[in-house]
PDB file of C-alpha atoms in Angstrom:
ATOM      1  CA  UNK A   1     -13.787   0.519   2.618  1.00 86.00           C
ATOM      2  CA  UNK A   2     -10.014   1.440   2.272  1.00 91.00           C
ATOM      3  CA  UNK A   3      -9.441   4.611   1.365  1.00 95.00           C
ATOM      4  CA  UNK A   4      -5.971   6.394   0.924  1.00 97.00           C
ATOM      5  CA  UNK A   5      -5.545  10.443   0.033  1.00 96.00           C
ATOM      6  CA  UNK A   6      -3.355  12.909  -0.796  1.00 95.00           C
ATOM      7  CA  UNK A   7      -2.590  16.181  -0.657  1.00 84.00           C
ATOM      8  CA  UNK A   8      -3.819  18.438  -3.737  1.00 80.00           C
ATOM      9  CA  UNK A   9      -1.305  19.252  -6.546  1.00 84.00           C
ATOM     10  CA  UNK A  10       0.917  20.151  -8.196  1.00 95.00           C
ATOM     11  CA  UNK A  11       3.866  20.914  -6.093  1.00 96.00           C
ATOM     12  CA  UNK A  12       6.124  23.835  -7.840  1.00 97.00           C
ATOM     13  CA  UNK A  13       9.312  24.229  -5.483  1.00 97.00           C
ATOM     14  CA  UNK A  14      13.128  25.865  -5.727  1.00 97.00           C
ATOM     15  CA  UNK A  15      15.924  22.915  -5.328  1.00 98.00           C
ATOM     16  CA  UNK A  16      17.374  22.320  -1.437  1.00 97.00           C
ATOM     17  CA  UNK A  17      13.626  23.357  -0.495  1.00 98.00           C
ATOM     18  CA  UNK A  18      11.627  21.317   2.153  1.00 98.00           C
ATOM     19  CA  UNK A  19       9.420  18.930   0.278  1.00 97.00           C
ATOM     20  CA  UNK A  20       6.357  17.179   2.170  1.00 97.00           C
ATOM     21  CA  UNK A  21       3.733  15.809   0.804  1.00 97.00           C
ATOM     22  CA  UNK A  22       0.860  14.385   2.702  1.00 97.00           C
ATOM     23  CA  UNK A  23      -0.595  11.293   2.768  1.00 98.00           C
ATOM     24  CA  UNK A  24      -4.078   9.957   5.137  1.00 98.00           C
ATOM     25  CA  UNK A  25      -5.676   6.598   4.712  1.00 97.00           C
ATOM     26  CA  UNK A  26      -9.010   4.680   6.059  1.00 96.00           C
ATOM     27  CA  UNK A  27      -8.633   0.889   6.508  1.00 93.00           C
ATOM     28  CA  UNK A  28      -9.857  -1.874   8.892  1.00 84.00           C
ATOM     29  CA  UNK A  29      -6.958  -3.875  10.721  1.00 83.00           C
ATOM     30  CA  UNK A  30      -3.207  -2.555  10.447  1.00 88.00           C
ATOM     31  CA  UNK A  31      -1.981  -2.028   6.992  1.00 92.00           C
ATOM     32  CA  UNK A  32       1.277  -1.582   5.282  1.00 93.00           C
ATOM     33  CA  UNK A  33       1.551   1.648   3.716  1.00 95.00           C
ATOM     34  CA  UNK A  34       4.275   2.638   1.165  1.00 95.00           C
ATOM     35  CA  UNK A  35       5.212   5.467  -1.452  1.00 97.00           C
ATOM     36  CA  UNK A  36       6.375   5.285  -4.403  1.00 97.00           C
ATOM     37  CA  UNK A  37       7.325   6.908  -7.269  1.00 97.00           C
ATOM     38  CA  UNK A  38       6.688   7.299 -11.391  1.00 94.00           C
ATOM     39  CA  UNK A  39       9.262   9.136 -13.449  1.00 92.00           C
ATOM     40  CA  UNK A  40       8.078  10.496 -16.768  1.00 86.00           C
ATOM     41  CA  UNK A  41       7.335   7.171 -19.636  1.00 81.00           C
ATOM     42  CA  UNK A  42       8.513   4.707 -16.760  1.00 85.00           C
ATOM     43  CA  UNK A  43       6.362   2.753 -14.205  1.00 86.00           C
ATOM     44  CA  UNK A  44       5.897   2.735 -10.967  1.00 93.00           C
ATOM     45  CA  UNK A  45       8.903   2.373  -8.589  1.00 94.00           C
ATOM     46  CA  UNK A  46       8.252   1.889  -4.645  1.00 94.00           C
ATOM     47  CA  UNK A  47      10.464   4.365  -2.427  1.00 97.00           C
ATOM     48  CA  UNK A  48       9.955   3.488   0.755  1.00 96.00           C
ATOM     49  CA  UNK A  49       7.973   1.536   3.407  1.00 94.00           C
ATOM     50  CA  UNK A  50       6.142   1.108   6.551  1.00 95.00           C
ATOM     51  CA  UNK A  51       4.687  -2.089   8.179  1.00 91.00           C
ATOM     52  CA  UNK A  52       3.661  -1.161  11.218  1.00 91.00           C
ATOM     53  CA  UNK A  53       2.875   1.695  14.135  1.00 93.00           C
ATOM     54  CA  UNK A  54       5.256   4.388  15.099  1.00 95.00           C
ATOM     55  CA  UNK A  55       7.626   3.214  12.026  1.00 96.00           C
ATOM     56  CA  UNK A  56      10.051   5.218   9.728  1.00 97.00           C
ATOM     57  CA  UNK A  57      10.116   3.925   5.634  1.00 97.00           C
ATOM     58  CA  UNK A  58      13.509   6.190   4.313  1.00 97.00           C
ATOM     59  CA  UNK A  59      15.220   6.085   0.655  1.00 97.00           C
ATOM     60  CA  UNK A  60      17.413   8.544  -1.711  1.00 96.00           C
ATOM     61  CA  UNK A  61      16.589  11.315   1.421  1.00 97.00           C
ATOM     62  CA  UNK A  62      12.862  10.548   1.373  1.00 98.00           C
ATOM     63  CA  UNK A  63      11.250   9.805   4.730  1.00 98.00           C
ATOM     64  CA  UNK A  64       7.739   8.934   5.588  1.00 98.00           C
ATOM     65  CA  UNK A  65       6.571   8.271   9.415  1.00 98.00           C
ATOM     66  CA  UNK A  66       3.672   5.725  10.149  1.00 97.00           C
ATOM     67  CA  UNK A  67       1.214   7.891  12.513  1.00 96.00           C
ATOM     68  CA  UNK A  68      -1.797   5.240  13.164  1.00 94.00           C
ATOM     69  CA  UNK A  69      -3.003   7.694  16.135  1.00 94.00           C
ATOM     70  CA  UNK A  70      -3.402  10.708  12.923  1.00 96.00           C
ATOM     71  CA  UNK A  71      -3.895   7.164  10.447  1.00 96.00           C
ATOM     72  CA  UNK A  72      -1.173   9.180   8.600  1.00 97.00           C
ATOM     73  CA  UNK A  73       1.537   9.013   6.303  1.00 98.00           C
ATOM     74  CA  UNK A  74       3.314  11.895   5.145  1.00 98.00           C
ATOM     75  CA  UNK A  75       6.360  12.030   2.770  1.00 98.00           C
ATOM     76  CA  UNK A  76       8.915  14.810   3.626  1.00 98.00           C
ATOM     77  CA  UNK A  77      12.345  15.628   2.678  1.00 98.00           C
ATOM     78  CA  UNK A  78      14.738  18.266   3.719  1.00 97.00           C
ATOM     79  CA  UNK A  79      16.853  19.104  -0.212  1.00 96.00           C
ATOM     80  CA  UNK A  80      14.466  19.009  -3.428  1.00 98.00           C
ATOM     81  CA  UNK A  81      16.517  18.123  -6.418  1.00 97.00           C
ATOM     82  CA  UNK A  82      16.443  18.804  -9.875  1.00 97.00           C
ATOM     83  CA  UNK A  83      15.187  14.784 -10.794  1.00 96.00           C
ATOM     84  CA  UNK A  84      12.664  14.361  -7.591  1.00 97.00           C
ATOM     85  CA  UNK A  85      10.390  15.802 -10.528  1.00 97.00           C
ATOM     86  CA  UNK A  86       8.219  12.809 -10.943  1.00 97.00           C
ATOM     87  CA  UNK A  87       4.780  11.797  -9.518  1.00 96.00           C
ATOM     88  CA  UNK A  88       4.386  10.540  -5.966  1.00 97.00           C
ATOM     89  CA  UNK A  89       1.411   8.308  -4.841  1.00 97.00           C
ATOM     90  CA  UNK A  90       1.129   6.301  -1.917  1.00 97.00           C
ATOM     91  CA  UNK A  91      -0.561   3.321  -1.353  1.00 96.00           C
ATOM     92  CA  UNK A  92      -2.268   0.337   1.205  1.00 94.00           C
ATOM     93  CA  UNK A  93      -1.759  -2.620   1.232  1.00 92.00           C
ATOM     94  CA  UNK A  94      -4.878  -3.754   4.161  1.00 87.00           C
ATOM     95  CA  UNK A  95      -3.795  -7.557   4.558  1.00 82.00           C
ATOM     96  CA  UNK A  96      -0.943  -6.329   6.433  1.00 76.00           C
ATOM     97  CA  UNK A  97       1.895  -7.736   3.826  1.00 76.00           C
ATOM     98  CA  UNK A  98       3.919  -6.541   1.596  1.00 70.00           C
ATOM     99  CA  UNK A  99       2.204  -8.257  -1.491  1.00 75.00           C
ATOM    100  CA  UNK A 100      -1.606  -8.775  -2.099  1.00 84.00           C
ATOM    101  CA  UNK A 101      -3.975  -5.784  -3.555  1.00 90.00           C
ATOM    102  CA  UNK A 102      -2.055  -1.937  -3.123  1.00 94.00           C
ATOM    103  CA  UNK A 103      -4.780   0.266  -2.499  1.00 95.00           C
ATOM    104  CA  UNK A 104      -3.461   3.494  -4.094  1.00 96.00           C
ATOM    105  CA  UNK A 105      -3.631   8.139  -3.393  1.00 97.00           C
ATOM    106  CA  UNK A 106      -5.040  10.020  -6.817  1.00 96.00           C
ATOM    107  CA  UNK A 107      -1.398  10.952  -6.807  1.00 96.00           C
ATOM    108  CA  UNK A 108       1.105  14.684  -6.753  1.00 96.00           C
ATOM    109  CA  UNK A 109       2.856  16.142  -9.175  1.00 96.00           C
ATOM    110  CA  UNK A 110       5.929  17.061  -8.191  1.00 97.00           C
ATOM    111  CA  UNK A 111       8.059  19.532 -10.065  1.00 97.00           C
ATOM    112  CA  UNK A 112      11.412  21.267  -8.455  1.00 97.00           C
ATOM    113  CA  UNK A 113      12.937  24.241 -10.881  1.00 97.00           C
ATOM    114  CA  UNK A 114      16.610  24.739 -10.437  1.00 95.00           C
TER     115      UNK A 114
ATOM    116  CA  UNK B   1      17.251  -9.699 -13.351  1.00 62.00           C
ATOM    117  CA  UNK B   2      14.437  -8.608 -16.084  1.00 78.00           C
ATOM    118  CA  UNK B   3      11.818  -6.589 -15.362  1.00 91.00           C
ATOM    119  CA  UNK B   4       7.891  -7.093 -15.919  1.00 95.00           C
ATOM    120  CA  UNK B   5       7.597  -6.804 -19.823  1.00 96.00           C
ATOM    121  CA  UNK B   6       4.605  -5.231 -21.314  1.00 97.00           C
ATOM    122  CA  UNK B   7       3.506  -4.584 -24.829  1.00 97.00           C
ATOM    123  CA  UNK B   8       2.399  -3.045 -26.923  1.00 97.00           C
ATOM    124  CA  UNK B   9       3.553   0.617 -25.383  1.00 96.00           C
ATOM    125  CA  UNK B  10       0.617   2.445 -26.847  1.00 97.00           C
ATOM    126  CA  UNK B  11      -2.730   2.208 -28.464  1.00 98.00           C
ATOM    127  CA  UNK B  12      -5.162   3.669 -30.126  1.00 98.00           C
ATOM    128  CA  UNK B  13      -8.517   2.262 -31.466  1.00 98.00           C
ATOM    129  CA  UNK B  14     -12.441   3.713 -32.253  1.00 98.00           C
ATOM    130  CA  UNK B  15     -14.437   2.402 -29.641  1.00 97.00           C
ATOM    131  CA  UNK B  16     -16.777  -0.752 -30.210  1.00 97.00           C
ATOM    132  CA  UNK B  17     -13.514  -2.261 -31.580  1.00 98.00           C
ATOM    133  CA  UNK B  18     -11.135  -4.921 -29.164  1.00 98.00           C
ATOM    134  CA  UNK B  19      -7.508  -4.876 -27.947  1.00 98.00           C
ATOM    135  CA  UNK B  20      -5.557  -7.246 -26.211  1.00 98.00           C
ATOM    136  CA  UNK B  21      -2.678  -6.384 -23.838  1.00 98.00           C
ATOM    137  CA  UNK B  22       0.464  -8.480 -22.563  1.00 97.00           C
ATOM    138  CA  UNK B  23       2.559  -8.794 -19.794  1.00 97.00           C
ATOM    139  CA  UNK B  24       5.818 -11.303 -19.175  1.00 97.00           C
ATOM    140  CA  UNK B  25       6.038 -11.081 -15.048  1.00 96.00           C
ATOM    141  CA  UNK B  26       9.237 -11.499 -13.983  1.00 94.00           C
ATOM    142  CA  UNK B  27      10.936 -15.031 -13.686  1.00 92.00           C
ATOM    143  CA  UNK B  28       9.719 -16.882 -10.480  1.00 90.00           C
ATOM    144  CA  UNK B  29       6.962 -14.718  -9.781  1.00 92.00           C
ATOM    145  CA  UNK B  30       4.069 -16.462  -8.800  1.00 92.00           C
ATOM    146  CA  UNK B  31       1.659 -13.188  -8.291  1.00 94.00           C
ATOM    147  CA  UNK B  32       0.769 -11.029 -10.947  1.00 96.00           C
ATOM    148  CA  UNK B  33      -1.772  -8.231 -11.050  1.00 96.00           C
ATOM    149  CA  UNK B  34      -3.667  -6.367 -14.156  1.00 98.00           C
ATOM    150  CA  UNK B  35      -4.136  -2.044 -12.593  1.00 98.00           C
ATOM    151  CA  UNK B  36      -6.187   0.532 -14.730  1.00 98.00           C
ATOM    152  CA  UNK B  37      -4.254   4.092 -14.644  1.00 96.00           C
ATOM    153  CA  UNK B  38      -6.532   6.870 -15.531  1.00 96.00           C
ATOM    154  CA  UNK B  39      -5.365   9.723 -15.927  1.00 92.00           C
ATOM    155  CA  UNK B  40      -4.563  12.662 -12.595  1.00 89.00           C
ATOM    156  CA  UNK B  41      -5.990   9.188 -10.566  1.00 92.00           C
ATOM    157  CA  UNK B  42      -4.323   6.404  -9.041  1.00 94.00           C
ATOM    158  CA  UNK B  43      -3.777   2.965 -10.403  1.00 96.00           C
ATOM    159  CA  UNK B  44      -7.011   0.717  -9.652  1.00 97.00           C
ATOM    160  CA  UNK B  45      -6.137  -3.203  -9.206  1.00 96.00           C
ATOM    161  CA  UNK B  46      -8.402  -5.086 -12.226  1.00 98.00           C
ATOM    162  CA  UNK B  47      -7.248  -8.649 -11.514  1.00 97.00           C
ATOM    163  CA  UNK B  48      -5.181 -10.566  -9.326  1.00 95.00           C
ATOM    164  CA  UNK B  49      -3.358 -14.345 -10.495  1.00 95.00           C
ATOM    165  CA  UNK B  50      -1.208 -16.673  -8.009  1.00 92.00           C
ATOM    166  CA  UNK B  51       0.114 -18.714 -10.389  1.00 90.00           C
ATOM    167  CA  UNK B  52      -2.419 -19.431 -12.898  1.00 86.00           C
ATOM    168  CA  UNK B  53      -5.950 -19.304 -10.353  1.00 93.00           C
ATOM    169  CA  UNK B  54      -7.395 -15.710  -9.631  1.00 94.00           C
ATOM    170  CA  UNK B  55      -7.164 -14.327  -6.641  1.00 93.00           C
ATOM    171  CA  UNK B  56      -9.494 -11.035  -6.827  1.00 93.00           C
ATOM    172  CA  UNK B  57     -11.168  -9.756  -9.416  1.00 96.00           C
ATOM    173  CA  UNK B  58     -13.752  -8.246  -7.890  1.00 94.00           C
ATOM    174  CA  UNK B  59     -13.198  -4.734  -9.458  1.00 94.00           C
ATOM    175  CA  UNK B  60     -13.010  -6.359 -13.193  1.00 97.00           C
ATOM    176  CA  UNK B  61     -15.632  -4.823 -15.245  1.00 96.00           C
ATOM    177  CA  UNK B  62     -16.414  -8.792 -16.967  1.00 96.00           C
ATOM    178  CA  UNK B  63     -18.639  -7.290 -19.201  1.00 96.00           C
ATOM    179  CA  UNK B  64     -16.260  -6.248 -21.313  1.00 97.00           C
ATOM    180  CA  UNK B  65     -12.860  -7.147 -19.678  1.00 98.00           C
ATOM    181  CA  UNK B  66     -11.413 -10.426 -19.577  1.00 98.00           C
ATOM    182  CA  UNK B  67      -8.153 -12.269 -18.652  1.00 97.00           C
ATOM    183  CA  UNK B  68      -5.743 -15.230 -18.228  1.00 96.00           C
ATOM    184  CA  UNK B  69      -2.341 -16.612 -17.266  1.00 95.00           C
ATOM    185  CA  UNK B  70      -1.581 -19.232 -19.056  1.00 83.00           C
ATOM    186  CA  UNK B  71       0.719 -21.824 -17.093  1.00 84.00           C
ATOM    187  CA  UNK B  72       0.868 -19.734 -14.233  1.00 83.00           C
ATOM    188  CA  UNK B  73       3.621 -17.291 -16.442  1.00 91.00           C
ATOM    189  CA  UNK B  74       2.458 -14.337 -19.175  1.00 96.00           C
ATOM    190  CA  UNK B  75      -0.609 -12.464 -18.677  1.00 97.00           C
ATOM    191  CA  UNK B  76      -3.098 -11.093 -21.431  1.00 97.00           C
ATOM    192  CA  UNK B  77      -5.732  -8.521 -20.491  1.00 98.00           C
ATOM    193  CA  UNK B  78      -8.757  -7.833 -23.587  1.00 98.00           C
ATOM    194  CA  UNK B  79     -11.047  -5.240 -23.365  1.00 98.00           C
ATOM    195  CA  UNK B  80     -14.010  -6.302 -26.034  1.00 97.00           C
ATOM    196  CA  UNK B  81     -15.593  -3.566 -26.804  1.00 97.00           C
ATOM    197  CA  UNK B  82     -13.906  -0.437 -25.920  1.00 97.00           C
ATOM    198  CA  UNK B  83     -15.604   2.195 -24.011  1.00 97.00           C
ATOM    199  CA  UNK B  84     -14.250   5.891 -24.766  1.00 98.00           C
ATOM    200  CA  UNK B  85     -14.116   5.647 -21.198  1.00 97.00           C
ATOM    201  CA  UNK B  86     -11.142   2.344 -21.237  1.00 98.00           C
ATOM    202  CA  UNK B  87      -8.843   5.560 -22.190  1.00 98.00           C
ATOM    203  CA  UNK B  88      -6.006   4.890 -19.414  1.00 98.00           C
ATOM    204  CA  UNK B  89      -2.529   3.047 -18.826  1.00 97.00           C
ATOM    205  CA  UNK B  90      -2.852  -0.299 -18.064  1.00 98.00           C
ATOM    206  CA  UNK B  91       0.047  -1.781 -15.937  1.00 97.00           C
ATOM    207  CA  UNK B  92       1.369  -4.820 -14.908  1.00 97.00           C
ATOM    208  CA  UNK B  93       3.270  -5.652 -11.661  1.00 96.00           C
ATOM    209  CA  UNK B  94       4.341  -9.190 -10.356  1.00 95.00           C
ATOM    210  CA  UNK B  95       5.675 -10.242  -6.787  1.00 92.00           C
ATOM    211  CA  UNK B  96       6.441 -13.117  -4.931  1.00 88.00           C
ATOM    212  CA  UNK B  97       5.535 -13.630  -1.619  1.00 81.00           C
ATOM    213  CA  UNK B  98       6.571 -10.217   0.355  1.00 74.00           C
ATOM    214  CA  UNK B  99       8.591  -8.900  -1.432  1.00 73.00           C
ATOM    215  CA  UNK B 100       9.972  -8.058  -5.023  1.00 73.00           C
ATOM    216  CA  UNK B 101       6.481  -6.660  -6.150  1.00 86.00           C
ATOM    217  CA  UNK B 102       7.062  -4.822  -9.788  1.00 92.00           C
ATOM    218  CA  UNK B 103       5.596  -3.054 -11.886  1.00 94.00           C
ATOM    219  CA  UNK B 104       5.560  -2.607 -15.867  1.00 95.00           C
ATOM    220  CA  UNK B 105       5.846   0.613 -17.570  1.00 93.00           C
ATOM    221  CA  UNK B 106       2.681   0.043 -19.176  1.00 95.00           C
ATOM    222  CA  UNK B 107       0.144   0.152 -22.298  1.00 97.00           C
ATOM    223  CA  UNK B 108      -1.400   3.411 -22.762  1.00 97.00           C
ATOM    224  CA  UNK B 109      -4.848   2.834 -24.648  1.00 98.00           C
ATOM    225  CA  UNK B 110      -6.631   5.629 -26.415  1.00 98.00           C
ATOM    226  CA  UNK B 111     -10.568   4.706 -26.996  1.00 98.00           C
ATOM    227  CA  UNK B 112     -11.559   7.232 -30.164  1.00 98.00           C
TER     228      UNK B 112
END
């Protein structure tokens, strides 16, 4: 079946540090890949997405590249801010679209200190 | 545009009681989803509607969970009777074709 595995958390960084959150997936065919962010007390928000191999999604300084050869979609940011503190979820859509069932990883808690 | 509305925000019930959650999707969004998010885990799809028809309910525990979407708009998710392991955040989301996938803020259920 389809699955998503994220790096163990929580992750604690100082402001302006470099961030990497690892994500690998298992899926048949050509899934679409997503990163969602959940701020305290709020719903999930789409951060970025990629729909085919070698695509790079980017938003708000975050980036992730769809690597089919390593089945990975790692999230990176060059300089984190306190406001980036949240829970980050990697997800896939096995149908290769941006609608329909999403399969999520377990989430990674990020805390950024001043 | 208005977001996905859910109510209530919080609910505490005793085991074996029943509970219902309500969701109002974004206007015009034909597809509606209910996800269950247990603490420390990612959301898991319970049921997906296309208009008022069920597309996928393979992960819905049908002995105790039920959901309906009347007239292809609002939806209600019910649990009867609740178990301790049903404690979770229940997220509603809606989408229109290949864009606009939007989540509500969720209902946090605690079963004691």
